[in-house]
Amino acid sequence: MNTIQPIKRKRKWLTFSVVFLIPALILYTLFVMVPTASSIYLSFTSWDGVSPDIRFIGFDNFVEMWHSERVHNALKNTLILSVVLVVIENAVALLLAMLVDQVRWFRNLFRSIFYFPTLLSGIVMGFVWTIILNYNFGVVTQLLDKLHLSLKIDWLGNPDYALIAIIFATVWKGAGYYMIIYLAGLQGIPPELSEAASIDGANRWQQFRHITFPLLAGAFTVCMMLSMIASLKIFDQIAVMTDGGPGFATETLTYIIYKVGFGELRQGFGTALSLVLFILILIVSLIQIKLLRSREVQL
């Protein structure tokens, strides 16, 4: 009798658990599993996104992708943005975090100022920097004129500088977010460690290299992962600031998916590109996690 009651109680709780899980499972199936399966199927079709006629074409979309110079250029820009943004954003964010951590007065004010750009949407940020970098009346152009410098550059209209402008604007927007994560990590480091190292004769660089940086390994891993995924999916800034131009100079995989799928009505090809982007993000994330986790263990 004593053993039957616990078994009945467990079955009752199991039944309740299943009942509560069913709505979430239904929603997950409808909004995640079904669209994912549909996307995989559509990547093997020539669907235009409008017509009810969906023609299966096998691997033709992927073969076209393999030979397309436009796709190669978009992949190159995506990789360049990913590497450069991950390095610069984390370097700037860590520097800002260390500066704010050392400030005694108005620390919250400086933290808010550096974090404020993160609150802006990518669309708003793109419009702001489009005005700032405007060739005719932008703030940068007027400043160079005031300084009598003959460095007037069409930042968004020149293919040699457009990608640089997007990188600069993205760092301005995103560094504050990662600064908060690094700042939380810095405030979790006991000050006694730096004091002891200073007494032993270690300078600031040695303290950072052997104490601060190793103890920030967890925050470093999180920030690297988030910035890498965000840079691989960058879209808003490009859509507003350059529209993928001049020419195709600033197109990325995310943006070309949008242009091909909705602008050129080639949903099948766009879905195939999105599948490739998903696999790329998955591979990069797994490699990054493995490398950064092994680094944490070593430190």
Coordinates of N, CA, C and O in Angstrom, one line a residue, residues 62-216:
F62 N 21.6 25.8 -55.2 CA 22.9 25.7 -54.6 C 24.0 25.7 -55.6 O 25.1 26.3 -55.4
V63 N 23.8 25.1 -56.8 CA 24.8 25.2 -57.9 C 24.9 26.6 -58.4 O 26.1 27.1 -58.6
E64 N 23.8 27.4 -58.5 CA 23.9 28.8 -58.9 C 24.6 29.6 -57.9 O 25.4 30.5 -58.2
M65 N 24.4 29.3 -56.6 CA 25.0 30.0 -55.5 C 26.6 29.8 -55.6 O 27.4 30.7 -55.4
W66 N 27.0 28.6 -55.9 CA 28.4 28.2 -56.0 C 29.1 29.0 -57.1 O 30.3 29.3 -56.9
H67 N 28.4 29.3 -58.2 CA 29.0 30.0 -59.3 C 28.7 31.5 -59.3 O 29.2 32.2 -60.2
S68 N 28.0 32.0 -58.4 CA 27.5 33.4 -58.4 C 28.6 34.3 -57.8 O 28.9 34.2 -56.6
E69 N 29.1 35.3 -58.6 CA 30.1 36.2 -58.1 C 29.4 37.2 -57.0 O 30.1 37.6 -56.1
R70 N 28.1 37.4 -57.2 CA 27.4 38.3 -56.2 C 27.4 37.6 -54.9 O 27.6 38.3 -53.8
V71 N 27.1 36.3 -54.9 CA 27.0 35.6 -53.6 C 28.4 35.5 -53.0 O 28.6 35.6 -51.7
H72 N 29.4 35.3 -53.8 CA 30.8 35.2 -53.3 C 31.2 36.6 -52.6 O 31.8 36.6 -51.6
N73 N 30.8 37.7 -53.3 CA 31.1 39.0 -52.7 C 30.4 39.2 -51.4 O 30.9 39.7 -50.4
A74 N 29.1 38.8 -51.3 CA 28.3 38.9 -50.1 C 28.9 38.0 -49.0 O 29.0 38.5 -47.8
L75 N 29.4 36.8 -49.3 CA 30.0 36.0 -48.3 C 31.3 36.6 -47.8 O 31.6 36.6 -46.6
K76 N 32.1 37.2 -48.7 CA 33.3 37.9 -48.3 C 33.1 39.0 -47.4 O 33.7 39.2 -46.4
N77 N 32.1 39.9 -47.8 CA 31.7 41.0 -46.9 C 31.2 40.5 -45.5 O 31.6 41.2 -44.5
T78 N 30.5 39.5 -45.5 CA 30.0 38.9 -44.2 C 31.1 38.5 -43.3 O 31.1 38.8 -42.1
L79 N 32.1 37.8 -43.9 CA 33.2 37.3 -43.1 C 34.1 38.5 -42.7 O 34.6 38.5 -41.5
I80 N 34.3 39.5 -43.5 CA 35.1 40.7 -43.2 C 34.4 41.4 -42.0 O 35.1 41.7 -41.0
L81 N 33.1 41.6 -42.1 CA 32.4 42.3 -41.1 C 32.4 41.5 -39.8 O 32.6 42.1 -38.7
S82 N 32.3 40.2 -39.9 CA 32.3 39.4 -38.7 C 33.6 39.5 -37.9 O 33.6 39.7 -36.7
V83 N 34.7 39.3 -38.6 CA 36.0 39.3 -38.0 C 36.3 40.7 -37.4 O 36.7 40.9 -36.3
V84 N 36.2 41.7 -38.2 CA 36.5 43.1 -37.8 C 35.6 43.6 -36.7 O 36.1 44.1 -35.7
L85 N 34.3 43.3 -36.8 CA 33.4 43.8 -35.7 C 33.7 43.1 -34.4 O 33.6 43.7 -33.3
V86 N 33.9 41.8 -34.5 CA 34.2 41.0 -33.2 C 35.4 41.6 -32.5 O 35.4 41.8 -31.3
V87 N 36.4 41.8 -33.3 CA 37.7 42.3 -32.7 C 37.5 43.8 -32.1 O 37.8 44.1 -31.0
I88 N 37.0 44.7 -33.0 CA 36.9 46.1 -32.6 C 35.9 46.3 -31.5 O 36.1 47.0 -30.5
E89 N 34.7 45.7 -31.7 CA 33.6 45.9 -30.7 C 34.1 45.4 -29.3 O 33.9 46.1 -28.3
N90 N 34.7 44.3 -29.2 CA 35.1 43.8 -27.9 C 36.3 44.6 -27.4 O 36.4 44.8 -26.1
A91 N 37.2 45.0 -28.2 CA 38.3 45.9 -27.7 C 37.8 47.2 -27.2 O 38.2 47.6 -26.1
V92 N 36.9 47.8 -27.9 CA 36.4 49.1 -27.5 C 35.5 48.9 -26.2 O 35.6 49.7 -25.3
A93 N 34.7 47.9 -26.2 CA 33.8 47.6 -25.1 C 34.7 47.3 -23.8 O 34.4 47.9 -22.7
L94 N 35.7 46.6 -23.9 CA 36.6 46.3 -22.8 C 37.3 47.5 -22.3 O 37.4 47.8 -21.1
L95 N 37.7 48.4 -23.2 CA 38.4 49.6 -22.9 C 37.4 50.6 -22.1 O 37.8 51.1 -21.1
L96 N 36.2 50.7 -22.7 CA 35.2 51.5 -22.0 C 34.9 51.0 -20.6 O 34.7 51.8 -19.7
A97 N 34.7 49.7 -20.5 CA 34.4 49.1 -19.2 C 35.5 49.4 -18.2 O 35.2 49.7 -17.0
M98 N 36.8 49.3 -18.6 CA 37.9 49.5 -17.7 C 37.9 51.0 -17.3 O 38.2 51.4 -16.1
L99 N 37.6 51.9 -18.2 CA 37.6 53.3 -17.9 C 36.5 53.7 -17.0 O 36.7 54.4 -16.0
V100 N 35.3 53.1 -17.2 CA 34.1 53.4 -16.3 C 34.4 52.8 -14.9 O 34.0 53.4 -13.9
D101 N 35.0 51.6 -14.9 CA 35.3 51.0 -13.6 C 36.3 51.8 -12.8 O 36.2 51.7 -11.5
Q102 N 37.1 52.6 -13.4 CA 38.1 53.4 -12.7 C 37.6 54.8 -12.3 O 38.2 55.4 -11.4
V103 N 36.4 55.2 -12.8 CA 35.9 56.5 -12.5 C 35.3 56.5 -11.1 O 34.5 55.6 -10.8
R104 N 35.6 57.5 -10.4 CA 35.0 57.6 -9.0 C 33.7 58.5 -9.0 O 32.8 58.2 -8.3
W105 N 33.7 59.5 -9.8 CA 32.6 60.5 -9.8 C 31.8 60.3 -11.1 O 32.3 60.0 -12.2
F106 N 30.5 60.3 -11.0 CA 29.6 60.3 -12.1 C 29.7 58.9 -12.9 O 29.6 58.9 -14.1
R107 N 30.0 57.9 -12.2 CA 30.1 56.6 -12.9 C 28.9 56.2 -13.7 O 28.9 55.7 -14.8
N108 N 27.7 56.3 -13.0 CA 26.5 55.9 -13.7 C 26.2 56.8 -14.9 O 25.6 56.4 -15.8
L109 N 26.6 58.1 -14.8 CA 26.4 59.0 -15.9 C 27.2 58.5 -17.2 O 26.6 58.4 -18.3
F110 N 28.4 58.2 -17.0 CA 29.3 57.7 -18.1 C 28.8 56.4 -18.6 O 28.8 56.1 -19.8
R111 N 28.3 55.5 -17.7 CA 27.8 54.2 -18.1 C 26.6 54.4 -19.0 O 26.4 53.7 -20.0
S112 N 25.7 55.4 -18.6 CA 24.5 55.6 -19.4 C 24.8 56.2 -20.7 O 24.2 55.9 -21.8
I113 N 25.8 57.1 -20.8 CA 26.2 57.8 -22.0 C 26.7 56.7 -23.0 O 26.4 56.7 -24.2
F114 N 27.6 55.8 -22.5 CA 28.2 54.8 -23.4 C 27.1 53.8 -23.8 O 27.2 53.2 -24.9
Y115 N 26.2 53.5 -23.0 CA 25.1 52.5 -23.3 C 24.0 53.0 -24.1 O 23.3 52.3 -24.8
F116 N 23.8 54.3 -24.2 CA 22.7 54.9 -24.9 C 22.5 54.5 -26.3 O 21.4 54.2 -26.8
P117 N 23.6 54.5 -27.1 CA 23.5 54.1 -28.5 C 22.8 52.7 -28.7 O 22.2 52.4 -29.7
T118 N 23.0 51.8 -27.7 CA 22.5 50.5 -27.8 C 21.0 50.5 -27.8 O 20.3 49.6 -28.4
L119 N 20.4 51.5 -27.2 CA 18.9 51.6 -27.1 C 18.3 52.0 -28.5 O 17.1 51.8 -28.7
L120 N 19.1 52.6 -29.4 CA 18.5 52.9 -30.7 C 18.4 51.7 -31.5 O 19.2 50.8 -31.5
S121 N 17.3 51.7 -32.3 CA 17.2 50.6 -33.3 C 18.2 50.8 -34.4 O 18.7 51.8 -34.6
G122 N 18.4 49.7 -35.1 CA 19.4 49.7 -36.2 C 18.9 50.7 -37.3 O 19.8 51.4 -38.0
I123 N 17.6 50.8 -37.5 CA 17.1 51.7 -38.5 C 17.4 53.2 -38.1 O 17.9 54.0 -39.0
V124 N 17.1 53.6 -36.9 CA 17.3 54.9 -36.4 C 18.8 55.2 -36.5 O 19.2 56.3 -36.9
M125 N 19.6 54.3 -36.0 CA 21.1 54.5 -36.0 C 21.6 54.7 -37.4 O 22.4 55.5 -37.7
G126 N 21.0 53.9 -38.4 CA 21.4 54.1 -39.8 C 21.1 55.5 -40.3 O 21.9 56.1 -41.0
F127 N 19.9 56.0 -40.0 CA 19.5 57.3 -40.5 C 20.4 58.4 -39.9 O 20.8 59.3 -40.5
V128 N 20.8 58.2 -38.6 CA 21.6 59.2 -37.9 C 23.0 59.3 -38.6 O 23.5 60.3 -38.9
W129 N 23.6 58.1 -38.8 CA 24.9 58.1 -39.4 C 24.9 58.4 -40.9 O 25.9 58.9 -41.5
T130 N 23.8 58.2 -41.6 CA 23.6 58.6 -43.0 C 23.7 60.2 -43.0 O 24.4 60.7 -43.9
I131 N 23.1 60.8 -42.1 CA 23.1 62.3 -42.0 C 24.5 62.8 -41.6 O 25.1 63.7 -42.2
I132 N 25.1 62.1 -40.7 CA 26.5 62.5 -40.2 C 27.5 62.4 -41.3 O 28.4 63.3 -41.5
L133 N 27.4 61.3 -42.1 CA 28.4 61.1 -43.1 C 28.0 61.6 -44.5 O 28.7 61.3 -45.5
N134 N 26.9 62.3 -44.6 CA 26.5 62.9 -45.9 C 27.6 63.7 -46.5 O 28.3 64.5 -45.9
Y135 N 27.8 63.4 -47.8 CA 28.9 64.1 -48.6 C 28.8 65.6 -48.7 O 29.8 66.3 -48.7
N136 N 27.5 66.1 -48.7 CA 27.3 67.5 -49.0 C 27.2 68.3 -47.7 O 27.8 69.4 -47.6
F137 N 26.4 67.8 -46.7 CA 26.1 68.6 -45.5 C 26.4 67.9 -44.2 O 25.9 68.4 -43.2
G138 N 27.0 66.7 -44.3 CA 27.2 65.9 -43.1 C 28.2 66.6 -42.1 O 29.0 67.5 -42.5
V139 N 28.1 66.2 -40.8 CA 28.9 66.8 -39.8 C 30.4 66.5 -40.1 O 31.2 67.4 -39.9
V140 N 30.7 65.3 -40.5 CA 32.1 65.0 -40.8 C 32.7 65.9 -41.9 O 33.8 66.5 -41.8
T141 N 31.9 66.1 -43.0 CA 32.3 67.0 -44.1 C 32.5 68.4 -43.6 O 33.5 69.1 -44.0
Q142 N 31.6 69.0 -42.8 CA 31.7 70.3 -42.3 C 32.8 70.5 -41.4 O 33.5 71.5 -41.4
L143 N 33.1 69.5 -40.6 CA 34.2 69.5 -39.7 C 35.6 69.6 -40.4 O 36.5 70.4 -40.1
L144 N 35.7 68.8 -41.5 CA 36.9 68.8 -42.3 C 37.1 70.1 -43.0 O 38.2 70.6 -43.2
D145 N 35.9 70.7 -43.4 CA 36.0 72.0 -44.1 C 36.4 73.1 -43.1 O 37.2 74.0 -43.4
K146 N 36.0 73.0 -41.9 CA 36.4 74.0 -40.8 C 37.8 73.9 -40.5 O 38.5 74.9 -40.2
L147 N 38.4 72.7 -40.6 CA 39.8 72.5 -40.3 C 40.7 72.7 -41.6 O 41.9 72.5 -41.5
H148 N 40.0 73.1 -42.7 CA 40.7 73.3 -44.0 C 41.5 72.1 -44.4 O 42.6 72.2 -44.9
L149 N 40.9 70.9 -44.2 CA 41.6 69.7 -44.7 C 40.9 69.2 -46.0 O 39.7 69.1 -46.0
S150 N 41.7 68.9 -46.9 CA 41.2 68.4 -48.2 C 41.0 66.9 -48.2 O 41.6 66.2 -49.0
L151 N 40.1 66.5 -47.3 CA 39.9 65.1 -47.1 C 38.4 64.7 -47.2 O 37.9 63.9 -46.6
K152 N 37.7 65.5 -48.1 CA 36.3 65.3 -48.3 C 36.1 64.0 -49.0 O 36.5 63.8 -50.1
I153 N 35.4 63.0 -48.3 CA 35.2 61.7 -48.8 C 33.7 61.3 -48.8 O 33.0 61.7 -47.9
D154 N 33.3 60.7 -49.9 CA 32.0 60.2 -50.0 C 31.9 58.9 -49.3 O 32.0 57.8 -49.9
W155 N 31.7 58.9 -48.0 CA 31.9 57.7 -47.2 C 30.9 56.6 -47.6 O 31.2 55.4 -47.6
L156 N 29.7 57.0 -47.9 CA 28.7 56.0 -48.3 C 28.5 55.7 -49.8 O 27.8 54.8 -50.2
G157 N 29.1 56.6 -50.6 CA 29.0 56.4 -52.0 C 30.2 55.9 -52.7 O 30.2 55.6 -53.9
N158 N 31.3 55.7 -51.9 CA 32.6 55.2 -52.4 C 32.7 53.7 -52.0 O 32.7 53.5 -50.8
P159 N 32.9 52.8 -52.9 CA 33.0 51.4 -52.5 C 34.2 51.1 -51.7 O 34.2 50.0 -51.0
D160 N 35.2 51.9 -51.7 CA 36.4 51.7 -50.8 C 36.1 52.1 -49.4 O 36.9 51.6 -48.5
Y161 N 35.1 52.9 -49.1 CA 34.9 53.4 -47.7 C 33.6 53.0 -47.2 O 33.4 53.2 -46.0
A162 N 32.6 52.6 -48.0 CA 31.3 52.3 -47.5 C 31.3 51.2 -46.4 O 30.6 51.4 -45.4
L163 N 32.0 50.2 -46.6 CA 32.1 49.1 -45.6 C 32.7 49.6 -44.3 O 32.3 49.2 -43.2
I164 N 33.7 50.5 -44.4 CA 34.4 51.1 -43.2 C 33.4 51.9 -42.4 O 33.3 51.9 -41.2
A165 N 32.5 52.7 -43.2 CA 31.5 53.5 -42.5 C 30.5 52.6 -41.7 O 30.1 53.0 -40.6
I166 N 30.1 51.5 -42.3 CA 29.2 50.6 -41.7 C 29.8 50.0 -40.4 O 29.2 49.9 -39.4
I167 N 31.1 49.6 -40.5 CA 31.8 49.1 -39.3 C 31.8 50.1 -38.2 O 31.5 49.8 -37.0
F168 N 32.2 51.3 -38.5 CA 32.3 52.4 -37.5 C 31.0 52.6 -36.8 O 30.9 52.7 -35.6
A169 N 29.9 52.7 -37.6 CA 28.6 53.0 -37.1 C 28.1 51.8 -36.2 O 27.5 52.0 -35.1
T170 N 28.4 50.6 -36.6 CA 28.0 49.4 -35.9 C 28.7 49.3 -34.5 O 28.1 49.0 -33.5
V171 N 30.0 49.7 -34.5 CA 30.8 49.7 -33.3 C 30.2 50.7 -32.3 O 30.1 50.5 -31.1
W172 N 29.9 51.9 -32.9 CA 29.3 53.0 -32.1 C 28.1 52.5 -31.4 O 27.8 52.8 -30.2
K173 N 27.3 51.7 -32.1 CA 26.0 51.3 -31.5 C 26.1 50.1 -30.6 O 25.5 50.0 -29.5
G174 N 27.0 49.1 -30.9 CA 27.0 47.9 -30.1 C 28.0 47.8 -29.0 O 27.9 47.0 -28.1
A175 N 29.1 48.7 -29.0 CA 30.1 48.5 -28.0 C 29.6 48.7 -26.5 O 30.0 48.1 -25.6
G176 N 28.6 49.6 -26.4 CA 28.0 49.9 -25.1 C 27.4 48.7 -24.4 O 27.4 48.5 -23.2
Y177 N 26.7 47.8 -25.3 CA 26.1 46.6 -24.8 C 27.1 45.7 -24.2 O 26.9 45.1 -23.1
Y178 N 28.2 45.4 -24.9 CA 29.2 44.5 -24.4 C 30.0 45.1 -23.3 O 30.5 44.4 -22.4
M179 N 30.1 46.5 -23.2 CA 30.7 47.1 -22.1 C 30.0 46.8 -20.8 O 30.7 46.6 -19.8
I180 N 28.7 46.7 -20.8 CA 28.0 46.4 -19.5 C 28.4 45.0 -19.1 O 28.5 44.7 -17.9
I181 N 28.5 44.0 -20.0 CA 28.9 42.7 -19.6 C 30.3 42.6 -19.0 O 30.5 42.0 -18.0
Y182 N 31.2 43.3 -19.7 CA 32.6 43.4 -19.2 C 32.6 44.1 -17.8 O 33.4 43.7 -17.0
L183 N 31.8 45.1 -17.7 CA 31.8 45.9 -16.5 C 31.3 45.0 -15.3 O 31.9 45.1 -14.2
A184 N 30.3 44.2 -15.6 CA 29.9 43.3 -14.5 C 31.0 42.3 -14.1 O 31.1 42.0 -13.0
G185 N 31.7 41.8 -15.2 CA 32.8 40.9 -14.9 C 33.9 41.6 -14.1 O 34.5 41.0 -13.1
L186 N 34.2 42.9 -14.4 CA 35.3 43.6 -13.7 C 34.9 43.9 -12.2 O 35.8 43.8 -11.3
Q187 N 33.6 44.2 -12.0 CA 33.2 44.4 -10.6 C 33.1 43.2 -9.8 O 33.0 43.3 -8.6
G188 N 33.2 42.0 -10.4 CA 33.2 40.8 -9.7 C 34.7 40.3 -9.4 O 34.8 39.3 -8.7
I189 N 35.7 41.0 -9.8 CA 37.1 40.7 -9.5 C 37.5 41.3 -8.2 O 37.3 42.6 -8.0
P190 N 37.9 40.6 -7.2 CA 38.3 41.2 -5.9 C 39.4 42.2 -6.1 O 40.5 41.9 -6.7
P191 N 39.3 43.4 -5.5 CA 40.4 44.4 -5.7 C 41.7 44.0 -5.0 O 42.7 44.5 -5.3
E192 N 41.6 43.1 -4.0 CA 42.8 42.7 -3.3 C 43.8 42.0 -4.2 O 45.0 42.1 -3.9
L193 N 43.3 41.4 -5.3 CA 44.3 40.7 -6.2 C 45.2 41.8 -6.9 O 46.4 41.6 -7.0
S194 N 44.6 42.9 -7.4 CA 45.4 43.9 -8.0 C 46.3 44.6 -7.0 O 47.4 45.0 -7.3
E195 N 45.7 44.8 -5.8 CA 46.6 45.5 -4.8 C 47.8 44.6 -4.4 O 48.9 45.1 -4.3
A196 N 47.6 43.3 -4.3 CA 48.7 42.4 -4.0 C 49.7 42.4 -5.1 O 50.9 42.4 -4.9
A197 N 49.2 42.4 -6.4 CA 50.1 42.4 -7.5 C 50.9 43.7 -7.6 O 52.1 43.8 -8.0
S198 N 50.2 44.8 -7.3 CA 50.9 46.1 -7.3 C 52.0 46.2 -6.2 O 53.1 46.7 -6.5
I199 N 51.7 45.6 -5.1 CA 52.7 45.6 -4.0 C 53.9 44.8 -4.4 O 55.1 45.1 -4.1
D200 N 53.7 43.7 -5.2 CA 54.8 42.8 -5.7 C 55.5 43.5 -6.9 O 56.5 42.9 -7.4
G201 N 55.1 44.6 -7.3 CA 55.8 45.4 -8.4 C 55.3 45.2 -9.8 O 55.9 45.6 -10.7
A202 N 54.1 44.6 -9.9 CA 53.5 44.5 -11.2 C 52.9 45.8 -11.7 O 52.2 46.5 -11.0
N203 N 53.2 46.1 -13.0 CA 52.6 47.4 -13.5 C 51.2 47.1 -14.0 O 50.7 46.0 -13.9
R204 N 50.5 48.1 -14.6 CA 49.1 48.0 -15.0 C 48.9 47.0 -16.1 O 48.0 46.2 -16.1
W205 N 49.8 46.9 -17.0 CA 49.7 45.9 -18.1 C 49.9 44.5 -17.6 O 49.1 43.6 -18.0
Q206 N 50.8 44.3 -16.7 CA 51.0 43.0 -16.1 C 49.8 42.6 -15.2 O 49.4 41.4 -15.3
Q207 N 49.2 43.5 -14.5 CA 48.0 43.2 -13.8 C 46.8 42.8 -14.7 O 46.1 41.9 -14.4
F208 N 46.7 43.6 -15.8 CA 45.7 43.2 -16.8 C 45.9 41.9 -17.4 O 45.0 41.1 -17.5
R209 N 47.2 41.6 -17.8 CA 47.5 40.4 -18.5 C 47.3 39.2 -17.7 O 46.9 38.1 -18.1
H210 N 47.7 39.2 -16.4 CA 47.8 38.0 -15.6 C 46.7 37.9 -14.5 O 46.5 36.8 -13.9
I211 N 45.9 39.0 -14.3 CA 44.8 38.9 -13.3 C 43.5 39.2 -14.0 O 42.6 38.4 -14.0
T212 N 43.4 40.5 -14.5 CA 42.1 40.9 -15.0 C 41.6 40.1 -16.2 O 40.4 39.6 -16.2
F213 N 42.4 40.0 -17.2 CA 42.0 39.3 -18.5 C 41.6 37.8 -18.2 O 40.6 37.3 -18.7
P214 N 42.4 37.0 -17.5 CA 42.0 35.6 -17.2 C 40.7 35.5 -16.4 O 39.9 34.6 -16.7
L215 N 40.5 36.5 -15.5 CA 39.2 36.4 -14.7 C 38.0 36.9 -15.5 O 36.9 36.7 -15.0
L216 N 38.2 37.5 -16.6 CA 37.1 37.9 -17.5 C 36.8 36.9 -18.6 O 36.1 37.2 -19.5

